[in-house]
Coordinates of C-alpha atoms and ligand atoms in Angstrom, one line a residue:
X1 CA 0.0 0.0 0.0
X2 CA 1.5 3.3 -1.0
X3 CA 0.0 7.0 -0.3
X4 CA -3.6 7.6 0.9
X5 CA -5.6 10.9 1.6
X6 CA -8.1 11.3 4.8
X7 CA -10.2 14.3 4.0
X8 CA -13.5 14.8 5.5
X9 CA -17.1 14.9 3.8
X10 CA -19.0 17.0 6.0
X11 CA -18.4 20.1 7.3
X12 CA -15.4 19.7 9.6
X13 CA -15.1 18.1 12.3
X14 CA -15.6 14.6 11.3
X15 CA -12.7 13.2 13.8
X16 CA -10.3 13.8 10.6
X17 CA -7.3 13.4 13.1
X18 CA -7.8 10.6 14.7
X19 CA -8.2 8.6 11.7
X20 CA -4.3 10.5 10.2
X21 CA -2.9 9.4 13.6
X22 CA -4.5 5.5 13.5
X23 CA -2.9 5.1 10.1
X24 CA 0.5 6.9 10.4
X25 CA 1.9 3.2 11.1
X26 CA 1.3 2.6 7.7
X27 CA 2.7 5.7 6.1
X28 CA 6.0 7.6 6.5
X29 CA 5.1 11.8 5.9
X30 CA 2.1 13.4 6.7
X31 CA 1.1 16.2 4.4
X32 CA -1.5 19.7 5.2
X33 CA -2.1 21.0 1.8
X34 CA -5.0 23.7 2.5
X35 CA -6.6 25.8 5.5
X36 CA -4.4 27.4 8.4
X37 CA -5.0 27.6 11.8
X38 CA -8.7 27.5 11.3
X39 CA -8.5 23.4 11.9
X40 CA -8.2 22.3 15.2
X41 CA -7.6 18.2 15.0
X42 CA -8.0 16.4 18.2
X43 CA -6.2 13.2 19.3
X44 CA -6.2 11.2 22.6
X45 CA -3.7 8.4 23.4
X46 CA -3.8 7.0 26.8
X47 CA -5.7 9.8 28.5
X48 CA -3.6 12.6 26.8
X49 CA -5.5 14.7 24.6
X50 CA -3.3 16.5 22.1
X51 CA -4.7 19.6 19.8
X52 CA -3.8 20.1 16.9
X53 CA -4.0 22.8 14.3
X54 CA -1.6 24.1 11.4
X55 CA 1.2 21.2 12.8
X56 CA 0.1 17.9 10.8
X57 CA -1.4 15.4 12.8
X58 CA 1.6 13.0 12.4
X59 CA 3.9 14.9 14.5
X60 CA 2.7 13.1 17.5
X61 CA 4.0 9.9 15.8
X62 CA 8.0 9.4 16.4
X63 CA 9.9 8.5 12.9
X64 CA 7.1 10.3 10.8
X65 CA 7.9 13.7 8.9
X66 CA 5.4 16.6 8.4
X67 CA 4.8 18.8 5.8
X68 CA 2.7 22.2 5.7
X69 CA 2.4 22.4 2.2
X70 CA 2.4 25.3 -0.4
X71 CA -1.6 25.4 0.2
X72 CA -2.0 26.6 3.6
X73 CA -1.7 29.9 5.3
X74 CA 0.5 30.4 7.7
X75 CA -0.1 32.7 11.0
X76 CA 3.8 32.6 12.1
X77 CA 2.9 33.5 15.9
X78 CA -0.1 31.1 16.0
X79 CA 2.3 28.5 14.5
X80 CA 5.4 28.8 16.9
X81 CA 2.4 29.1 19.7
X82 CA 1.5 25.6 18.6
X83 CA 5.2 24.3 18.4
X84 CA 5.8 25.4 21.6
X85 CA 2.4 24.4 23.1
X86 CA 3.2 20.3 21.4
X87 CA 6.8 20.5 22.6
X88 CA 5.4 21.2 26.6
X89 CA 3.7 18.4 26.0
X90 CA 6.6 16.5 25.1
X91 CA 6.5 16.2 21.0
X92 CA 9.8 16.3 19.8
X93 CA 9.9 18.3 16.2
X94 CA 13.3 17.4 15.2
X95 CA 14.0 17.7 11.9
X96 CA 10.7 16.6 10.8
X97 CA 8.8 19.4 10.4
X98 CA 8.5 20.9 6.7
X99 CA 7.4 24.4 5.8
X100 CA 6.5 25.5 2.3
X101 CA 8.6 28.6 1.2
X102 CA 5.5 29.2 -1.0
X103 CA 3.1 29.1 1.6
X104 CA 1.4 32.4 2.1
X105 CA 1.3 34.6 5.7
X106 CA -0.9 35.7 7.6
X107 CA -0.5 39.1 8.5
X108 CA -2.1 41.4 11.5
X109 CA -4.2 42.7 9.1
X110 CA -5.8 40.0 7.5
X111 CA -6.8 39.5 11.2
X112 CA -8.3 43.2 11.6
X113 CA -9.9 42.7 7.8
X114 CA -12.1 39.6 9.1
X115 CA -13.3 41.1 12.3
X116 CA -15.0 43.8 10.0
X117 CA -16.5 41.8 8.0
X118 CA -17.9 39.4 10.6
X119 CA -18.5 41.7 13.2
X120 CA -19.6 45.0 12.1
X121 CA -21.8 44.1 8.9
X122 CA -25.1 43.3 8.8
X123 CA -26.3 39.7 10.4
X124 CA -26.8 38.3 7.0
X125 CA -23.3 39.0 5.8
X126 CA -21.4 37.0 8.7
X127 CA -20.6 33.7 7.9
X128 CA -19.3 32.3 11.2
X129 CA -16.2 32.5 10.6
X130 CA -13.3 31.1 13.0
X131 CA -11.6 34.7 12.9
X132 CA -8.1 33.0 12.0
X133 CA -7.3 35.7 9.4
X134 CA -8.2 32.3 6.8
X135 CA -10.1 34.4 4.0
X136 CA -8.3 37.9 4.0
X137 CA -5.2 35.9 3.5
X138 CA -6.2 33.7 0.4
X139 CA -7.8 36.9 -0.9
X140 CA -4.8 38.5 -1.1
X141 CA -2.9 35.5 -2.7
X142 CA -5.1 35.5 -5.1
X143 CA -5.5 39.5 -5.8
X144 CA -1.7 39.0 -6.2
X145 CA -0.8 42.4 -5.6
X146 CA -0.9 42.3 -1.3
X147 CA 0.0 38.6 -1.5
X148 CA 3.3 37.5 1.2
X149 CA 4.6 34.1 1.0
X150 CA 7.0 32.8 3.5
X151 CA 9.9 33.2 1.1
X152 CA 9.4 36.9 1.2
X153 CA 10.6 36.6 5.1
X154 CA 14.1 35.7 4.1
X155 CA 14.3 38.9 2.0
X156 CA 14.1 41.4 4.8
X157 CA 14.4 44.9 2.5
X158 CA 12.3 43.9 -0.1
X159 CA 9.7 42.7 2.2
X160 CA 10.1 45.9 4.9
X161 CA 9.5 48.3 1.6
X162 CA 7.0 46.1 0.4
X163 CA 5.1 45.4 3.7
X164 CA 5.4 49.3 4.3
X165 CA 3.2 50.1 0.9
X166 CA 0.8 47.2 1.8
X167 CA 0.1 48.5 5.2
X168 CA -0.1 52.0 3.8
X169 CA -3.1 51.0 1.9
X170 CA -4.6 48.7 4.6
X171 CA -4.6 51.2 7.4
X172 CA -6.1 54.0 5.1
X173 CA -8.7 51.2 4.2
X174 CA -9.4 50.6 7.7
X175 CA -9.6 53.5 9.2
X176 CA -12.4 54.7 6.4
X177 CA -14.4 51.5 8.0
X178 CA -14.0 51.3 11.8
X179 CA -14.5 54.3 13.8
X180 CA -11.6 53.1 16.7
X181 CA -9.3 52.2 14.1
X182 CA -6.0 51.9 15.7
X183 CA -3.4 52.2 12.2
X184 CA -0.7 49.3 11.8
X185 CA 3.0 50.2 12.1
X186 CA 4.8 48.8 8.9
X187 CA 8.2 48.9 11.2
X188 CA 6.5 46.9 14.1
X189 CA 4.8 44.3 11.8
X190 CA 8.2 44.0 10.0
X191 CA 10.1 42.8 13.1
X192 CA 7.9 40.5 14.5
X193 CA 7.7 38.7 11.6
X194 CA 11.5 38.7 10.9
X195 CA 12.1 37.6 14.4
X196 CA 9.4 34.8 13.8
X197 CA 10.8 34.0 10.3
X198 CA 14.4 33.5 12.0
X199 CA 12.8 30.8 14.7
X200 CA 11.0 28.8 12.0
X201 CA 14.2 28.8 9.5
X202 CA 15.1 25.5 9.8
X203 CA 11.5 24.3 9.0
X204 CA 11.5 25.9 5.5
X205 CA 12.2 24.3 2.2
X206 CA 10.7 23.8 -1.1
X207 CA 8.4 21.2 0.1
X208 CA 7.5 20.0 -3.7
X209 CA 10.8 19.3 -4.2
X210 CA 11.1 17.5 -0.7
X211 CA 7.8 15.4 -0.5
X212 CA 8.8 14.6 -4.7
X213 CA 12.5 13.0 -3.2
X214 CA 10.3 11.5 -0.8
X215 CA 8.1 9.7 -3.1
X216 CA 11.6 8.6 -5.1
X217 CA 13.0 7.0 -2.0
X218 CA 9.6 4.7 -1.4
X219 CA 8.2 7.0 1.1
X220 CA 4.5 6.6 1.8
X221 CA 2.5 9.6 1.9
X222 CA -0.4 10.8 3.9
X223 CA -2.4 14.0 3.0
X224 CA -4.5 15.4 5.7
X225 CA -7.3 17.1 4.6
X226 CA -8.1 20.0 6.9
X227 CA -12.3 21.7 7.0
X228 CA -14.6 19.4 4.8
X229 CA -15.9 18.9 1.6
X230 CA -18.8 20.6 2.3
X231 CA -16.9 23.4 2.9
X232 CA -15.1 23.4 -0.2
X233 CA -14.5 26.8 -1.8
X234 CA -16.1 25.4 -5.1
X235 CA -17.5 22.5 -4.0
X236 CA -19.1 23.5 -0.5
X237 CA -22.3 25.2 0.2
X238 CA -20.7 28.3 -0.6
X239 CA -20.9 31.5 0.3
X240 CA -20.9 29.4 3.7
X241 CA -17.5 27.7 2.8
X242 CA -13.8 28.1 4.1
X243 CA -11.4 29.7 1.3
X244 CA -9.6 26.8 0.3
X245 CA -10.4 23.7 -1.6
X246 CA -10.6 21.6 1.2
X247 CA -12.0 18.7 -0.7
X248 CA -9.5 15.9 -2.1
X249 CA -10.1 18.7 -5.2
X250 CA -7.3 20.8 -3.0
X251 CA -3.9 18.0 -2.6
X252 CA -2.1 18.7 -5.9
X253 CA -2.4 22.5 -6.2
X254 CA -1.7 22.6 -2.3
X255 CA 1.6 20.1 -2.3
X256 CA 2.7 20.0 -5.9
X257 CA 2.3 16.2 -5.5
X258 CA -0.4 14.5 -8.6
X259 CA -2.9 12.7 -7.3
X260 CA -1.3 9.8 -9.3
X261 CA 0.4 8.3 -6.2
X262 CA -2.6 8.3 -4.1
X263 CA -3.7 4.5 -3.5
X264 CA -6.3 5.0 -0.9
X265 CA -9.1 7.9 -0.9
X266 CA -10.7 7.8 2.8
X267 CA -13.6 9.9 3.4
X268 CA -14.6 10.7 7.1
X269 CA -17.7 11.3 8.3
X270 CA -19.7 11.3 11.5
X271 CA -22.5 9.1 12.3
X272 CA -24.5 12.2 12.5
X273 CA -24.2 16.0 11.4
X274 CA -22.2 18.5 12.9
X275 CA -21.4 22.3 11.2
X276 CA -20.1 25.1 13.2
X277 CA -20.8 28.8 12.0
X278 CA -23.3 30.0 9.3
X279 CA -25.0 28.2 6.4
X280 CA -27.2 25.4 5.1
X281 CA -27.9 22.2 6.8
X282 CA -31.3 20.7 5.8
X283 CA -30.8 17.9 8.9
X284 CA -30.4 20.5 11.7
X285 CA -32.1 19.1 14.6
X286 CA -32.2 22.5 16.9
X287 CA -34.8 20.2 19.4
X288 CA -33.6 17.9 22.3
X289 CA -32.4 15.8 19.7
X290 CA -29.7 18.2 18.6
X291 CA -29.4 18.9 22.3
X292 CA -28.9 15.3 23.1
X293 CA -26.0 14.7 20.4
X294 CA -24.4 18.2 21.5
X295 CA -24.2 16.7 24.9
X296 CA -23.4 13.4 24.6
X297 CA -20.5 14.1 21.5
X298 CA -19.5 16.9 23.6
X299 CA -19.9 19.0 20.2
X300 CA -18.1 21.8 21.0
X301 CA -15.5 23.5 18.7
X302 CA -12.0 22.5 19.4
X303 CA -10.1 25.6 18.5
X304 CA -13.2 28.2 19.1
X305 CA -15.1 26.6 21.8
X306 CA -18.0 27.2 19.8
X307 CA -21.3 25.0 20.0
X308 CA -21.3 22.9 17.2
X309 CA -25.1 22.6 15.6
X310 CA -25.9 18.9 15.0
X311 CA -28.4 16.5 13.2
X312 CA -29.2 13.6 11.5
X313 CA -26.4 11.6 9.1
X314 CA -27.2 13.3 5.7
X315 CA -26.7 10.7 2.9
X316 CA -27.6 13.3 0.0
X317 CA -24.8 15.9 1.6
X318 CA -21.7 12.9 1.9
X319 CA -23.0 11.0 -1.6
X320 CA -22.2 14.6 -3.0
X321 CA -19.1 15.1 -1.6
X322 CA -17.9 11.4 -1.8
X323 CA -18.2 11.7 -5.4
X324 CA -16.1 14.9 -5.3
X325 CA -13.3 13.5 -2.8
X326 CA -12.9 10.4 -4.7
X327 CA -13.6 8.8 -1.7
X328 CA -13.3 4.7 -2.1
X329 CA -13.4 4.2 1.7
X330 CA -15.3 6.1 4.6
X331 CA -14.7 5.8 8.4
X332 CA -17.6 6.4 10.7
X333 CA -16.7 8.2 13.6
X334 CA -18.6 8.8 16.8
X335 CA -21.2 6.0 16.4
X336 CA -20.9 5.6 20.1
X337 CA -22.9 8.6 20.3
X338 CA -26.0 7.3 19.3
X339 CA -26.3 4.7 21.7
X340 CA -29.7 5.1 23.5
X341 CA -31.8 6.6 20.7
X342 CA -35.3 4.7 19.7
X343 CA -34.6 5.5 16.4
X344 CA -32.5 7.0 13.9
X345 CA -33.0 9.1 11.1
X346 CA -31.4 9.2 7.7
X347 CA -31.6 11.5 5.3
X348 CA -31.9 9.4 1.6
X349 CA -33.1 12.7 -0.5
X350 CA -33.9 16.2 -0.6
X351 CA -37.7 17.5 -1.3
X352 CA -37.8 21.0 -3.2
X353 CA -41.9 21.8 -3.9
X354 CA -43.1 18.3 -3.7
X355 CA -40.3 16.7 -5.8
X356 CA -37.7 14.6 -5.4
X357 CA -33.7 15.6 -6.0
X358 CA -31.0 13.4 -5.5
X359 CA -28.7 16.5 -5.9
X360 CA -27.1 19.7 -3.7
X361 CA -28.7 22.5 -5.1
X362 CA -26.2 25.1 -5.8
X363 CA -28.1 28.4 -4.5
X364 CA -28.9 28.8 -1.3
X365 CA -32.5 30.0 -1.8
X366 CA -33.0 26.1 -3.2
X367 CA -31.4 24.4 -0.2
X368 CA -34.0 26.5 2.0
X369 CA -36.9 24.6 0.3
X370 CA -35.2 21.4 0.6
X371 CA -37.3 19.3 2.9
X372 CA -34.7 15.9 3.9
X373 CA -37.0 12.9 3.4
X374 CA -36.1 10.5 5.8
X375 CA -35.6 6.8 6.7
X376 CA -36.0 5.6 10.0
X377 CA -33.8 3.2 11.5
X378 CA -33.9 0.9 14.8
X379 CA -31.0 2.0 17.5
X380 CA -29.8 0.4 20.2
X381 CA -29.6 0.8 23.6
X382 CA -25.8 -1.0 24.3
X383 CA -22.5 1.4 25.5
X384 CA -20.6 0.7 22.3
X385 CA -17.4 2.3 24.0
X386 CA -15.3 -0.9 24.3
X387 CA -16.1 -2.8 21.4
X388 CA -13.4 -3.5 18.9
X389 CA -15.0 -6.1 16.8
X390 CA -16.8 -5.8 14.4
X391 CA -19.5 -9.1 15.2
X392 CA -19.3 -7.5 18.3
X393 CA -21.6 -4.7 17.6
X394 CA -25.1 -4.7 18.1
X395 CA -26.6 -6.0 15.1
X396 CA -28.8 -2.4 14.5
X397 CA -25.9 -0.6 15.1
X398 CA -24.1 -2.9 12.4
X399 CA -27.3 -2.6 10.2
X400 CA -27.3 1.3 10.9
X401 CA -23.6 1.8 9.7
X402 CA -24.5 -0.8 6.4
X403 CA -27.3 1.2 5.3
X404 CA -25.3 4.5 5.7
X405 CA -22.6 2.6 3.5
X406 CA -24.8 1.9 0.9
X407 CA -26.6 5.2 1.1
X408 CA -23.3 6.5 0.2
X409 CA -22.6 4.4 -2.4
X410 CA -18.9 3.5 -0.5
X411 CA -17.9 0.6 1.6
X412 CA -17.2 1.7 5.7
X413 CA -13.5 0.6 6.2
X414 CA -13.4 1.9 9.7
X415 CA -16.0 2.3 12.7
X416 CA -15.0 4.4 15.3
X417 CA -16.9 4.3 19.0
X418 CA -14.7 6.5 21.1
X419 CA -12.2 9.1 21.2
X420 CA -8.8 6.6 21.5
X421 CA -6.4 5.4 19.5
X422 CA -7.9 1.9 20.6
X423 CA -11.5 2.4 20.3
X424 CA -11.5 1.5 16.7
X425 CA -13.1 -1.4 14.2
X426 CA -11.4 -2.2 11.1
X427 CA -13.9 -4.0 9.2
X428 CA -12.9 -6.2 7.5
X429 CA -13.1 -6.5 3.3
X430 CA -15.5 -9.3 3.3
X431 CA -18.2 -7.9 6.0
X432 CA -18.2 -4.5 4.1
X433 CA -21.7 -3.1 2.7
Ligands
LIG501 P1 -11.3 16.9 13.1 O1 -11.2 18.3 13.1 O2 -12.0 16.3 11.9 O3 -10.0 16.2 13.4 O4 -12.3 16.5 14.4 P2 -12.2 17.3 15.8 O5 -11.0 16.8 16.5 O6 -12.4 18.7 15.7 O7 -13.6 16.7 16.5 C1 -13.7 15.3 16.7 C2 -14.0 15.1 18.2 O8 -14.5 13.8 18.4 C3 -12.7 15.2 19.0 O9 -13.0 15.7 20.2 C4 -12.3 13.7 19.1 O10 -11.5 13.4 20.3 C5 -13.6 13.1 19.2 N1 -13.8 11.7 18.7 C6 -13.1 11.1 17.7 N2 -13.6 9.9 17.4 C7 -14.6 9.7 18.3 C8 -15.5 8.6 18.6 O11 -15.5 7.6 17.9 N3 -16.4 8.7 19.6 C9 -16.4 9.9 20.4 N4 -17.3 9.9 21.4 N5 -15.6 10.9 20.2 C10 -14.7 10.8 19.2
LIG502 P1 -11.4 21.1 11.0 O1 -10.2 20.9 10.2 C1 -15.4 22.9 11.3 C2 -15.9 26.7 9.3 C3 -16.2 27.9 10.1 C4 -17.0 28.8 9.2 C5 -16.4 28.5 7.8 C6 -15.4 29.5 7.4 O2 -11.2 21.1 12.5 O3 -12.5 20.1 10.6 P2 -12.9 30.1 8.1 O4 -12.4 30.6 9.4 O5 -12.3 28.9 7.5 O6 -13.0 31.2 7.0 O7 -14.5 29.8 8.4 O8 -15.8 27.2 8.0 N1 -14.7 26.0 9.6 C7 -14.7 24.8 10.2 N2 -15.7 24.1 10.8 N3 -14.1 22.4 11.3 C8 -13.1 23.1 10.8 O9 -11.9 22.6 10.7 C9 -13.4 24.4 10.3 N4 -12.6 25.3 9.7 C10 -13.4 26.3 9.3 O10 -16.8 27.6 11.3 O11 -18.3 28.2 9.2
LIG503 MG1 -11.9 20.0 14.1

């Protein structure tokens, strides 16, 4: 078995980390390709819980190497925050931590830009975001003209002189917007970020060229896919998306690396629905259902603390973004969760004025008239917490994670029923949907 990508097909959340860390045994490099520090990618081992959320998930793993690809942007004091937050917790980064020189920054700004927009417009302009600076950034790689990769770091004149005409313009824009606008100094910015660019120099490298001398040598690659499909910048239910292509769509623009050498397409999903911020979600269960699932999945965001809103598994939602992902495989996380409900819902189909679409509409005006048409299923009553077998499960709950298998059109590879490393099920080939 040779490379694989784990990317989720929700909307974030989907216990996307714990399924990277399970299988680093099985691959040598862990690779982020998209998003920044607006992930946060929990893993427990033996009562230690470990947060993660611009470091790759495989840096808890001794022997493997970690890459933050070309794709993601990079908040250099949130970063060496998180370095130095793993290390205290006894993670040992040497020499297998990778930065892209092409990555782009985050700057103070980007910051300030995103506050604006999601906390002084009007209600039905905020999108929830996670305030991480994610959007302004990949605005500005993409307008080109304010864009800063981390290369620019390691030219310090060019990037004061350059940094002092950006800021120029950003503080004028600014201060035409917010009343309290207290104006950036290009100086101040400038040595912060040269002092952080001088920690993180060992990290940086062409990481194309690494991750392709890598691949030469045998090396087994992981991508980590960082959001979720649904939150795809082209994909997603956009506006109500990250900025990135957070799908399997984003791992060869993000890393330079072809999806040629990918083997093994995993799609993660939860048992249920979770979505944190703004935006569709034809499923939502805001009832003592919702409540229930809240509590019991202790659904609260991992970076933001945020409560995360949560429903019924929808089958239309992770068909969709299956297909888009590539997604030969899924893992079905949490299932422990739904231990004690009567029944459980499913959503097969979406219907829009009394008909039936198989499809995600792409406006959001259509996904408001989209009525989930359900299937009920029986549940079961037994703690699935220490189960590790497969024939050990309660037959509804091994009917339940069947039918959302075939619902999906995907076999289920993996069933996970609690938080550990251990409290997995590998199912096998032959007992797959
Ligand atoms: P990610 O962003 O996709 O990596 O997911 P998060 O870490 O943000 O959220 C998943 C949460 O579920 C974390 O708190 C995990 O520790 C937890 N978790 C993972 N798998 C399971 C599981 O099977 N059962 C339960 N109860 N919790 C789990
Ligand atoms: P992981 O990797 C869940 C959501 C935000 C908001 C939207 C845009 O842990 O699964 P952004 O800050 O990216 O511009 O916010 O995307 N969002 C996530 N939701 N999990 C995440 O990451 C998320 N990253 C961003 O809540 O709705
Ligand atoms: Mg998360």
């Amino acid at each position: 078995m040779g490379s694989s990508c784990v990317v989720g097909l929700q909307w974030g959340d989907e216990a996307k980390g714990k399924i990277v860390d399970l299988l680093c045994d099985q691959h040598d490099v862990v690779v982020r390709y998209q998003g920044g520090a607006n992930a946060g990618h929990t893993v427990v081992h033996e009562g230690v819980t470990y947060k993660l959320s611009l470091v790759p998930t495989g840096i808890l793993r001794k022997g493997i190497d970690c890459v933050i690809g070309n794709g993601v942007v990079i908040h250099p004091p949130a970063l060496l925050q998180e370095i130095d937050r793993l290390s205290a917790q006894g993670i040992d980064f040497g020499g297998r931590l990778h930065i892209s020189d092409r990555a782009h920054v985050i700057l103070p700004y980007h910051l300030a830009e995103e506050r604006l927009t999601e906390e002084s417009s009007s209600t039905a302009d905020h999108l929830g975001t996670t305030l991480r600076g994610i959007g302004p950034c990949y605005r500005d790689k993409v307008g080109r003209v304010h864009g800063v990769r981390v290369i620019d770091l390691f030219h310090p004149a060019v990037f004061r002189d350059r940094l002092d005409r950006i800021i120029n313009y950003k503080n004028r824009l600014l201060a035409a917007m917010l009343a309290d606008f207290e104006p950036f100094d290009p100086r101040t910015v400038a040595d912060e970020y040269l002092d952080d660019a001088e920690t993180l120099r060992p990290f940086i490298r062409d990481t194309t060229a690494w991750l392709h001398q890598s691949l030469a040598h045998g090396k087994r690659l992981m991508f980590e896919g960082a959001q979720g499909s649904l939150l795809d910048i082209d994909h997603g239910s956009y506006p109500y998306v990250t900025s990135s292509n957070s799908s399997a769509a984003g791992i060869a623009a993000g890393s330079g690396v072809p999806t040629r050498h990918i083997d093994r397409w995993i799609g993660v999903v939860k048992a249920y629905t979770t979505r944190v911020g703004g935006g569709p979600f034809p499923t939502e269960q805001d009832n003592a259902t919702g409540e229930r699932i809240r509590r019991v999945g202790r659904e609260y965001g991992t970076i933001t603390g945020r409560p995360r809103r949560c429903g019924w598994f929808d089958a239309v939602a992770v068909r969709y973004s299956a297909r888009v992902s590539g997604s030969t495989e899924i893992a079905i996380m949490l299932l422990d969760v739904l231990s004690g409900f009567d029944e459980l819902k499913v959503a097969v189909a979406y219907e829009k004025n009394g008909q039936r679409i198989a499809d995600l509409p792409a406006s959001l005006a259509d996904f408001d008239l989209c009525q989930p048409v359900y299937e009920s299923l029986p549940g079961w009553s037994e703690d699935l917490t220490g189960v590790r077998h497969w024939s050990e499960l309660p037959l509804n709950a091994r009917n339940y994670v069947q039918f959302l298998a075939q619902q999906v059109g995907v076999p289920a590879s993996i069933v996970s029923v609690g938080p550990d490393r251990r409290q997995t099920i590998m199912v096998a080939a032959g007992t797959r949907a």
